[in-house]
mmCIF file of C-alpha atoms in Angstrom:
data_model
loop_
_atom_site.group_PDB
_atom_site.id
_atom_site.type_symbol
_atom_site.label_atom_id
_atom_site.label_comp_id
_atom_site.label_asym_id
_atom_site.label_seq_id
_atom_site.Cartn_x
_atom_site.Cartn_y
_atom_site.Cartn_z
ATOM 1 C CA MET A 1 8.119 38.330 -27.448
ATOM 2 C CA SER A 2 6.994 39.184 -23.943
ATOM 3 C CA LYS A 3 9.552 38.448 -21.772
ATOM 4 C CA LYS A 4 8.796 40.364 -18.314
ATOM 5 C CA ARG A 5 5.912 38.392 -16.797
ATOM 6 C CA PRO A 6 6.912 36.999 -13.226
ATOM 7 C CA VAL A 7 5.904 33.488 -14.417
ATOM 8 C CA ALA A 8 8.213 33.629 -17.539
ATOM 9 C CA VAL A 9 10.896 34.606 -14.986
ATOM 10 C CA ALA A 10 10.039 31.384 -12.812
ATOM 11 C CA LEU A 11 10.240 28.868 -15.637
ATOM 12 C CA ALA A 12 13.307 30.340 -17.203
ATOM 13 C CA GLY A 13 14.884 30.003 -13.933
ATOM 14 C CA ALA A 14 13.823 26.858 -13.292
ATOM 15 C CA LEU A 15 14.537 25.374 -16.651
ATOM 16 C CA CYS A 16 17.819 26.903 -16.829
ATOM 17 C CA LEU A 17 18.860 25.150 -13.572
ATOM 18 C CA VAL A 18 17.359 22.051 -14.362
ATOM 19 C CA THR A 19 18.851 21.684 -18.102
ATOM 20 C CA SER A 20 22.068 24.090 -17.979
ATOM 21 C CA ALA A 21 20.650 25.558 -21.134
ATOM 22 C CA CYS A 22 21.492 29.234 -19.677
ATOM 23 C CA GLY A 23 24.354 30.813 -19.210
ATOM 24 C CA ALA A 24 -12.202 11.391 -9.447
ATOM 25 C CA ASP A 25 -12.732 12.708 -5.555
ATOM 26 C CA SER A 26 -11.151 10.665 -3.118
ATOM 27 C CA SER A 27 -12.112 10.161 0.735
ATOM 28 C CA THR A 28 -11.800 13.338 3.058
ATOM 29 C CA ASP A 29 -8.706 14.281 4.832
ATOM 30 C CA THR A 30 -7.250 12.314 7.130
ATOM 31 C CA ALA A 31 -4.589 14.281 8.848
ATOM 32 C CA GLY A 32 -4.057 13.726 12.622
ATOM 33 C CA GLY A 33 -5.270 9.924 12.611
ATOM 34 C CA SER A 34 -2.619 8.118 14.976
ATOM 35 C CA GLY A 35 -2.665 5.496 17.530
ATOM 36 C CA ASP A 36 -4.240 1.905 17.370
ATOM 37 C CA LYS A 37 -6.979 3.115 14.744
ATOM 38 C CA ALA A 38 -4.499 4.485 12.428
ATOM 39 C CA SER A 39 -2.020 1.535 12.605
ATOM 40 C CA ALA A 40 -4.927 -1.226 12.107
ATOM 41 C CA ALA A 41 -5.986 0.930 8.817
ATOM 42 C CA ALA A 42 -2.737 0.856 7.761
ATOM 43 C CA ALA A 43 -1.900 -2.754 8.368
ATOM 44 C CA GLY A 44 -5.206 -3.548 6.292
ATOM 45 C CA SER A 45 -4.245 -1.111 3.188
ATOM 46 C CA GLY A 46 -0.910 -2.724 2.715
ATOM 47 C CA TYR A 47 1.550 -0.128 4.416
ATOM 48 C CA PRO A 48 4.173 0.319 5.247
ATOM 49 C CA VAL A 49 5.320 0.808 1.778
ATOM 50 C CA THR A 50 9.062 1.796 1.024
ATOM 51 C CA LEU A 51 9.812 3.955 -1.886
ATOM 52 C CA GLU A 52 13.479 4.325 -3.379
ATOM 53 C CA ASN A 53 13.982 7.725 -4.998
ATOM 54 C CA CYS A 54 17.212 9.289 -5.573
ATOM 55 C CA GLY A 55 19.127 7.317 -3.435
ATOM 56 C CA VAL A 56 16.825 7.938 -0.306
ATOM 57 C CA ALA A 57 14.673 5.062 1.005
ATOM 58 C CA GLU A 58 11.139 6.551 1.720
ATOM 59 C CA LYS A 59 8.945 4.898 4.057
ATOM 60 C CA PHE A 60 5.045 5.341 4.263
ATOM 61 C CA GLY A 61 3.399 4.143 7.190
ATOM 62 C CA GLU A 62 -0.371 5.197 6.002
ATOM 63 C CA ALA A 63 -1.130 7.313 3.176
ATOM 64 C CA PRO A 64 -0.342 10.949 2.808
ATOM 65 C CA SER A 65 -2.755 13.324 3.750
ATOM 66 C CA ARG A 66 -1.115 17.065 4.346
ATOM 67 C CA VAL A 67 0.685 17.269 0.829
ATOM 68 C CA VAL A 68 2.638 19.960 -0.494
ATOM 69 C CA VAL A 69 3.609 20.601 -3.985
ATOM 70 C CA MET A 70 6.665 22.727 -4.640
ATOM 71 C CA ASN A 71 6.731 24.727 -8.204
ATOM 72 C CA GLY A 72 9.433 23.672 -10.052
ATOM 73 C CA ALA A 73 8.023 25.206 -13.191
ATOM 74 C CA SER A 74 5.856 21.798 -13.779
ATOM 75 C CA VAL A 75 2.276 20.764 -13.059
ATOM 76 C CA ALA A 76 3.468 17.315 -13.792
ATOM 77 C CA GLU A 77 3.045 16.465 -9.771
ATOM 78 C CA VAL A 78 0.121 18.413 -9.330
ATOM 79 C CA SER A 79 -1.648 16.870 -12.260
ATOM 80 C CA THR A 80 -0.949 13.209 -11.160
ATOM 81 C CA LEU A 81 -2.432 13.894 -7.827
ATOM 82 C CA LEU A 82 -5.527 14.958 -9.378
ATOM 83 C CA ALA A 83 -5.371 12.191 -11.998
ATOM 84 C CA LEU A 84 -5.216 9.836 -9.177
ATOM 85 C CA GLY A 85 -8.267 11.371 -7.565
ATOM 86 C CA LEU A 86 -5.827 13.024 -4.297
ATOM 87 C CA GLN A 87 -6.926 16.864 -4.623
ATOM 88 C CA ASP A 88 -8.178 16.361 -1.149
ATOM 89 C CA ARG A 89 -4.703 15.487 0.433
ATOM 90 C CA ILE A 90 -2.927 18.844 -0.938
ATOM 91 C CA VAL A 91 -2.643 21.522 1.732
ATOM 92 C CA ALA A 92 -0.299 23.908 -0.598
ATOM 93 C CA ASN A 93 0.513 23.305 -4.409
ATOM 94 C CA GLN A 94 2.721 26.065 -6.216
ATOM 95 C CA GLN A 95 1.984 24.283 -9.620
ATOM 96 C CA SER A 96 0.259 25.928 -12.350
ATOM 97 C CA TYR A 97 0.174 26.353 -16.016
ATOM 98 C CA GLY A 98 -3.264 28.077 -16.080
ATOM 99 C CA MET A 99 -4.684 25.778 -19.207
ATOM 100 C CA SER A 100 -4.863 22.215 -19.960
ATOM 101 C CA GLU A 101 -5.471 19.462 -22.434
ATOM 102 C CA VAL A 102 -7.669 18.184 -19.861
ATOM 103 C CA ALA A 103 -11.026 19.593 -19.158
ATOM 104 C CA GLY A 104 -11.420 20.827 -15.996
ATOM 105 C CA ARG A 105 -8.052 20.124 -14.952
ATOM 106 C CA ALA A 106 -6.902 24.069 -15.049
ATOM 107 C CA ALA A 107 -9.808 25.203 -12.783
ATOM 108 C CA ALA A 108 -9.489 22.161 -10.767
ATOM 109 C CA ILE A 109 -5.709 23.396 -9.835
ATOM 110 C CA LYS A 110 -6.525 26.828 -9.246
ATOM 111 C CA ALA A 111 -9.011 25.588 -6.549
ATOM 112 C CA LEU A 112 -6.121 24.146 -4.867
ATOM 113 C CA PRO A 113 -4.834 25.792 -1.611
ATOM 114 C CA THR A 114 -1.250 27.534 -2.074
ATOM 115 C CA GLY A 115 -1.001 27.536 1.706
ATOM 116 C CA ASP A 116 -0.865 31.304 1.886
ATOM 117 C CA VAL A 117 3.234 31.402 1.851
ATOM 118 C CA LYS A 118 5.203 34.029 0.839
ATOM 119 C CA LEU A 119 7.382 32.800 -2.137
ATOM 120 C CA ASN A 120 11.073 33.267 -2.363
ATOM 121 C CA GLU A 121 13.115 34.832 -5.254
ATOM 122 C CA ALA A 122 13.174 31.071 -7.000
ATOM 123 C CA TYR A 123 9.017 31.561 -6.913
ATOM 124 C CA ASP A 124 8.825 28.595 -4.425
ATOM 125 C CA ILE A 125 8.405 27.916 -0.817
ATOM 126 C CA PRO A 126 11.193 28.476 1.411
ATOM 127 C CA ARG A 127 12.170 26.665 4.366
ATOM 128 C CA GLU A 128 10.796 28.001 7.250
ATOM 129 C CA ALA A 129 7.423 28.309 5.406
ATOM 130 C CA MET A 130 7.601 24.844 4.377
ATOM 131 C CA ILE A 131 8.174 23.333 8.014
ATOM 132 C CA GLY A 132 5.180 25.771 8.959
ATOM 133 C CA LEU A 133 2.861 23.903 6.588
ATOM 134 C CA ARG A 134 3.510 20.440 8.390
ATOM 135 C CA PRO A 135 3.550 18.436 5.441
ATOM 136 C CA ASP A 136 3.845 14.518 5.876
ATOM 137 C CA LEU A 137 4.950 14.760 2.042
ATOM 138 C CA VAL A 138 6.578 16.991 -0.366
ATOM 139 C CA LEU A 139 6.658 16.781 -4.189
ATOM 140 C CA SER A 140 9.474 18.097 -6.034
ATOM 141 C CA THR A 141 10.001 18.052 -10.176
ATOM 142 C CA THR A 142 13.784 18.248 -9.341
ATOM 143 C CA ALA A 143 16.585 17.989 -6.256
ATOM 144 C CA TYR A 144 16.516 21.884 -6.718
ATOM 145 C CA GLY A 145 13.456 22.294 -4.723
ATOM 146 C CA PHE A 146 15.506 20.438 -1.824
ATOM 147 C CA ASP A 147 18.794 22.455 -2.030
ATOM 148 C CA GLU A 148 19.898 24.311 0.795
ATOM 149 C CA LYS A 149 21.653 26.810 -0.900
ATOM 150 C CA ASN A 150 18.153 27.506 -2.794
ATOM 151 C CA GLY A 151 16.430 28.578 0.639
ATOM 152 C CA PHE A 152 14.677 25.501 0.710
ATOM 153 C CA ALA A 153 14.354 22.535 3.252
ATOM 154 C CA THR A 154 16.530 19.584 2.551
ATOM 155 C CA ARG A 155 15.178 16.099 2.534
ATOM 156 C CA GLU A 156 16.946 15.498 6.070
ATOM 157 C CA GLN A 157 15.037 18.554 7.180
ATOM 158 C CA LEU A 158 11.864 17.530 6.780
ATOM 159 C CA ALA A 159 12.494 13.996 7.728
ATOM 160 C CA GLN A 160 12.918 15.346 10.924
ATOM 161 C CA VAL A 161 9.479 16.826 10.607
ATOM 162 C CA ASP A 162 8.177 13.676 9.917
ATOM 163 C CA ALA A 163 7.896 14.549 6.332
ATOM 164 C CA ASN A 164 8.551 12.084 3.595
ATOM 165 C CA THR A 165 9.854 13.671 -0.043
ATOM 166 C CA TYR A 166 9.913 12.875 -3.827
ATOM 167 C CA VAL A 167 11.681 14.000 -6.176
ATOM 168 C CA SER A 168 10.000 12.948 -9.756
ATOM 169 C CA PRO A 169 11.533 10.618 -12.356
ATOM 170 C CA GLN A 170 14.981 12.198 -13.947
ATOM 171 C CA GLY A 171 14.998 14.905 -11.377
ATOM 172 C CA CYS A 172 17.424 13.095 -9.349
ATOM 173 C CA ASP A 173 20.424 15.119 -10.992
ATOM 174 C CA GLN A 174 18.309 17.783 -12.808
ATOM 175 C CA ASP A 175 19.096 16.738 -16.046
ATOM 176 C CA THR A 176 15.766 16.087 -18.117
ATOM 177 C CA THR A 177 17.151 15.281 -21.457
ATOM 178 C CA LYS A 178 16.816 11.361 -21.412
ATOM 179 C CA MET A 179 13.337 11.775 -20.099
ATOM 180 C CA THR A 180 10.304 10.182 -21.943
ATOM 181 C CA ILE A 181 6.907 9.282 -21.784
ATOM 182 C CA ALA A 182 8.060 6.083 -19.473
ATOM 183 C CA ASP A 183 8.857 8.643 -16.736
ATOM 184 C CA SER A 184 5.101 10.049 -16.437
ATOM 185 C CA TYR A 185 4.359 6.641 -15.850
ATOM 186 C CA THR A 186 6.736 5.987 -13.181
ATOM 187 C CA LEU A 187 5.602 8.970 -11.604
ATOM 188 C CA LEU A 188 1.932 7.751 -11.963
ATOM 189 C CA ARG A 189 3.195 4.107 -10.442
ATOM 190 C CA ASP A 190 5.263 5.840 -7.823
ATOM 191 C CA LEU A 191 2.308 7.974 -6.304
ATOM 192 C CA GLY A 192 -0.413 5.523 -6.801
ATOM 193 C CA LYS A 193 2.030 2.928 -4.526
ATOM 194 C CA VAL A 194 2.284 5.904 -2.012
ATOM 195 C CA PHE A 195 -1.463 6.592 -1.614
ATOM 196 C CA GLY A 196 -2.355 3.193 -1.739
ATOM 197 C CA VAL A 197 -4.018 3.597 -5.527
ATOM 198 C CA GLY A 198 -1.986 1.653 -7.454
ATOM 199 C CA ASP A 199 -4.623 -0.142 -9.243
ATOM 200 C CA ARG A 200 -6.365 3.150 -10.322
ATOM 201 C CA ALA A 201 -2.492 4.582 -11.464
ATOM 202 C CA GLU A 202 -2.089 1.011 -13.570
ATOM 203 C CA LYS A 203 -5.490 1.950 -15.231
ATOM 204 C CA LEU A 204 -4.154 5.485 -16.565
ATOM 205 C CA VAL A 205 -1.089 3.804 -17.645
ATOM 206 C CA ALA A 206 -2.704 1.005 -19.298
ATOM 207 C CA ALA A 207 -5.239 3.497 -20.847
ATOM 208 C CA SER A 208 -2.433 5.996 -22.191
ATOM 209 C CA GLU A 209 0.040 3.299 -23.526
ATOM 210 C CA LYS A 210 -2.812 1.927 -25.692
ATOM 211 C CA ARG A 211 -4.080 5.184 -27.316
ATOM 212 C CA ILE A 212 -0.310 6.115 -28.230
ATOM 213 C CA ALA A 213 0.289 2.434 -29.589
ATOM 214 C CA ASP A 214 -2.927 2.895 -31.716
ATOM 215 C CA ILE A 215 -1.723 6.151 -32.840
ATOM 216 C CA ALA A 216 1.751 5.166 -33.356
ATOM 217 C CA ALA A 217 0.811 1.921 -35.422
ATOM 218 C CA LYS A 218 -1.388 4.466 -38.046
ATOM 219 C CA VAL A 219 1.218 6.778 -38.854
ATOM 220 C CA LYS A 220 4.505 4.153 -38.901
ATOM 221 C CA GLY A 221 6.192 4.243 -41.923
ATOM 222 C CA GLU A 222 4.805 7.592 -42.667
ATOM 223 C CA ARG A 223 7.167 10.495 -43.591
ATOM 224 C CA GLN A 224 8.153 12.299 -40.423
ATOM 225 C CA PRO A 225 7.806 16.139 -40.527
ATOM 226 C CA LYS A 226 10.172 18.196 -38.782
ATOM 227 C CA VAL A 227 8.382 20.320 -35.823
ATOM 228 C CA MET A 228 9.788 23.066 -33.890
ATOM 229 C CA VAL A 229 8.859 22.615 -30.328
ATOM 230 C CA LEU A 230 8.877 26.032 -28.047
ATOM 231 C CA PHE A 231 7.332 27.660 -25.141
ATOM 232 C CA SER A 232 5.251 30.762 -26.216
ATOM 233 C CA ASN A 233 6.586 34.151 -25.229
ATOM 234 C CA MET A 234 9.398 32.879 -22.698
ATOM 235 C CA ALA A 235 12.784 33.570 -22.800
ATOM 236 C CA MET A 236 15.746 31.514 -21.324
ATOM 237 C CA GLY A 237 19.023 32.847 -22.924
ATOM 238 C CA GLY A 238 20.522 35.845 -24.804
ATOM 239 C CA ASN A 239 19.184 34.975 -28.382
ATOM 240 C CA ASP A 240 15.591 36.016 -30.061
ATOM 241 C CA PHE A 241 14.751 31.887 -29.175
ATOM 242 C CA SER A 242 16.284 30.770 -26.039
ATOM 243 C CA SER A 243 12.895 28.518 -25.079
ATOM 244 C CA VAL A 244 13.312 26.013 -28.130
ATOM 245 C CA VAL A 245 13.392 22.725 -27.197
ATOM 246 C CA ALA A 246 16.141 20.217 -28.452
ATOM 247 C CA LYS A 247 15.778 17.132 -26.131
ATOM 248 C CA GLY A 248 13.503 15.381 -23.268
ATOM 249 C CA ILE A 249 10.125 13.994 -23.125
ATOM 250 C CA TYR A 250 8.834 16.500 -26.129
ATOM 251 C CA ASN A 251 10.899 14.160 -28.471
ATOM 252 C CA ASP A 252 9.409 10.936 -27.667
ATOM 253 C CA ILE A 253 6.057 12.699 -27.774
ATOM 254 C CA LEU A 254 6.772 13.888 -31.601
ATOM 255 C CA ALA A 255 8.078 10.517 -32.360
ATOM 256 C CA LYS A 256 5.146 8.832 -31.421
ATOM 257 C CA ALA A 257 2.875 11.155 -33.262
ATOM 258 C CA GLY A 258 5.106 10.862 -36.353
ATOM 259 C CA GLY A 259 7.255 13.904 -36.358
ATOM 260 C CA SER A 260 10.798 14.803 -35.441
ATOM 261 C CA ASN A 261 12.485 17.318 -33.890
ATOM 262 C CA ALA A 262 13.648 20.021 -36.186
ATOM 263 C CA PHE A 263 16.719 21.283 -33.617
ATOM 264 C CA GLU A 264 17.352 18.350 -31.849
ATOM 265 C CA SER A 265 20.613 18.585 -32.776
ATOM 266 C CA ALA A 266 20.908 22.127 -31.865
ATOM 267 C CA SER A 267 21.963 21.607 -28.341
ATOM 268 C CA GLU A 268 22.936 19.046 -25.989
ATOM 269 C CA THR A 269 20.688 20.442 -23.439
ATOM 270 C CA SER A 270 17.090 20.386 -23.170
ATOM 271 C CA PHE A 271 17.046 23.950 -24.780
ATOM 272 C CA ALA A 272 18.395 25.563 -27.379
ATOM 273 C CA ASP A 273 19.412 29.144 -27.468
ATOM 274 C CA LEU A 274 19.095 30.062 -30.628
ATOM 275 C CA SER A 275 19.605 33.378 -33.338
ATOM 276 C CA GLN A 276 16.990 34.370 -35.670
ATOM 277 C CA GLU A 277 19.019 33.539 -38.350
ATOM 278 C CA LYS A 278 19.492 29.732 -37.068
ATOM 279 C CA VAL A 279 15.669 29.567 -37.095
ATOM 280 C CA ALA A 280 15.304 31.127 -40.542
ATOM 281 C CA ALA A 281 17.550 28.815 -42.388
ATOM 282 C CA THR A 282 15.975 25.799 -40.946
ATOM 283 C CA ASP A 283 12.877 24.181 -42.381
ATOM 284 C CA VAL A 284 9.984 23.987 -39.817
ATOM 285 C CA ASP A 285 6.815 22.028 -41.256
ATOM 286 C CA ALA A 286 5.097 22.329 -38.050
ATOM 287 C CA LEU A 287 4.987 24.398 -34.937
ATOM 288 C CA VAL A 288 3.936 23.162 -31.378
ATOM 289 C CA VAL A 289 3.584 26.027 -29.099
ATOM 290 C CA ILE A 290 3.317 25.507 -25.503
ATOM 291 C CA GLY A 291 1.463 27.624 -23.313
ATOM 292 C CA TYR A 292 2.732 28.508 -19.726
ATOM 293 C CA ASN A 293 0.539 31.078 -17.825
ATOM 294 C CA ASP A 294 -0.002 32.319 -21.418
ATOM 295 C CA PRO A 295 -3.376 33.230 -21.939
ATOM 296 C CA ASP A 296 -2.984 33.001 -26.125
ATOM 297 C CA PRO A 297 -0.477 30.860 -27.136
ATOM 298 C CA ALA A 298 -1.789 30.536 -30.334
ATOM 299 C CA ALA A 299 -1.646 34.178 -31.229
ATOM 300 C CA TYR A 300 2.207 33.773 -30.703
ATOM 301 C CA ALA A 301 1.962 30.749 -33.136
ATOM 302 C CA GLU A 302 0.360 32.946 -35.909
ATOM 303 C CA LYS A 303 2.868 35.582 -35.455
ATOM 304 C CA LEU A 304 5.845 33.183 -35.487
ATOM 305 C CA LEU A 305 4.534 32.016 -38.587
ATOM 306 C CA LYS A 306 3.840 35.263 -40.382
ATOM 307 C CA GLU A 307 7.713 36.176 -39.025
ATOM 308 C CA PHE A 308 8.883 33.060 -41.032
ATOM 309 C CA PRO A 309 6.732 32.850 -44.506
ATOM 310 C CA GLN A 310 9.579 30.858 -46.073
ATOM 311 C CA TRP A 311 8.763 27.599 -43.561
ATOM 312 C CA PRO A 312 6.831 24.828 -44.815
ATOM 313 C CA ALA A 313 4.444 25.593 -41.415
ATOM 314 C CA ALA A 314 3.884 28.934 -42.493
ATOM 315 C CA LYS A 315 2.854 27.998 -45.971
ATOM 316 C CA ASN A 316 0.412 25.529 -45.077
ATOM 317 C CA LYS A 317 -0.506 27.052 -41.784
ATOM 318 C CA THR A 318 0.637 23.911 -39.603
ATOM 319 C CA TYR A 319 0.441 24.588 -35.897
ATOM 320 C CA VAL A 320 -0.874 23.501 -32.678
ATOM 321 C CA ALA A 321 -0.867 25.242 -29.263
ATOM 322 C CA LEU A 322 -0.495 22.758 -26.031
ATOM 323 C CA SER A 323 0.274 22.858 -22.605
ATOM 324 C CA ASP A 324 0.636 20.440 -19.788
ATOM 325 C CA SER A 325 0.449 17.660 -22.246
ATOM 326 C CA MET A 326 3.626 18.037 -23.456
ATOM 327 C CA TYR A 327 5.210 17.999 -20.188
ATOM 328 C CA LEU A 328 6.124 15.189 -17.564
ATOM 329 C CA GLY A 329 2.769 14.129 -16.187
ATOM 330 C CA PRO A 330 -0.593 11.993 -16.872
ATOM 331 C CA SER A 331 -1.775 13.104 -19.901
ATOM 332 C CA ASN A 332 1.043 12.728 -22.880
ATOM 333 C CA ASP A 333 -1.505 11.047 -24.792
ATOM 334 C CA LEU A 334 -3.082 13.582 -25.404
ATOM 335 C CA ALA A 335 -0.286 15.448 -26.962
ATOM 336 C CA VAL A 336 0.443 12.620 -29.110
ATOM 337 C CA ALA A 337 -2.936 12.557 -30.654
ATOM 338 C CA LYS A 338 -3.350 16.169 -31.280
ATOM 339 C CA ILE A 339 0.275 16.355 -32.778
ATOM 340 C CA ALA A 340 -0.299 13.108 -34.823
ATOM 341 C CA GLU A 341 -3.695 14.580 -36.221
ATOM 342 C CA MET A 342 -1.889 17.808 -37.281
ATOM 343 C CA LEU A 343 0.554 15.917 -39.157
ATOM 344 C CA HIS A 344 -0.523 13.390 -40.571
ATOM 345 C CA PRO A 345 -4.816 14.115 -40.827
ATOM 346 C CA ASP A 346 -5.690 11.581 -42.839
ATOM 347 C CA LYS A 347 -4.440 9.033 -40.804
ATOM 348 C CA VAL A 348 -5.554 9.477 -37.563
#
């Protein structure tokens, strides 16, 4: 397994910290708007709005126009902004999976400005660079992104320069084991409220809910194959298989698609650190490989199936390669659909 890519190190570091698993176009930019004109616009569009976030009351007098998206080994926040048509508000984005189940999304993310900042050892934006970007909203997947010990600007420091901050659902205590698809909807609704596009957020949520409900109804009562979910070419621990999913939003997606996690009981944290022997001794009916800046996760899946020919998954060549739809974000319905098609092709 190739484990040397910097992006792999960044993801491993962020996920270890989070889980303790290791030892459509919108209007033009309105930045700078102030005075009576801005106040009148705010009053006419439902502002101010207040959002309770990780024990902090964030008050917005108008829609943010200089948004910074921290890395956090995520694409949840930047994908949600794009889904809501808010790409023109982003002045610096550090998130990318390099691929997406949504046509055009990976290219759209790549085209976003990065702020031209020098990242710190955690592959994210250090305090001084963050302040220099003059943000009015900073998004972080977890509270880690606002921890002074990590060299980041704190929420208090950002508030002093008139920047609001937001930690995504389940990120307050950096424990993502309880994350579900509902948290993706919370993220959509929260940002919809902040930017005054709540109607669009509700439409996206409703469409996703309907598609997932329709699929779940079709596979209800069927046998639930045991699925192995892991990141391709990724190491986050001491064993050969340290990026195997145990708990989190992934399991909710599997359940809706008519499957179950073969390694759910292997760890109390989000990820299990497994030996090759443990993996070999487990019956795996199907494989879901998540690509994080890996150009060919399908090749990794094929390699695994050859390595463990005793798996039912290998005998039937049952796998799917996914990326952002398996994570917190606006596209979980796509993952549910693709996995259901793999597990229950005669029902979906």
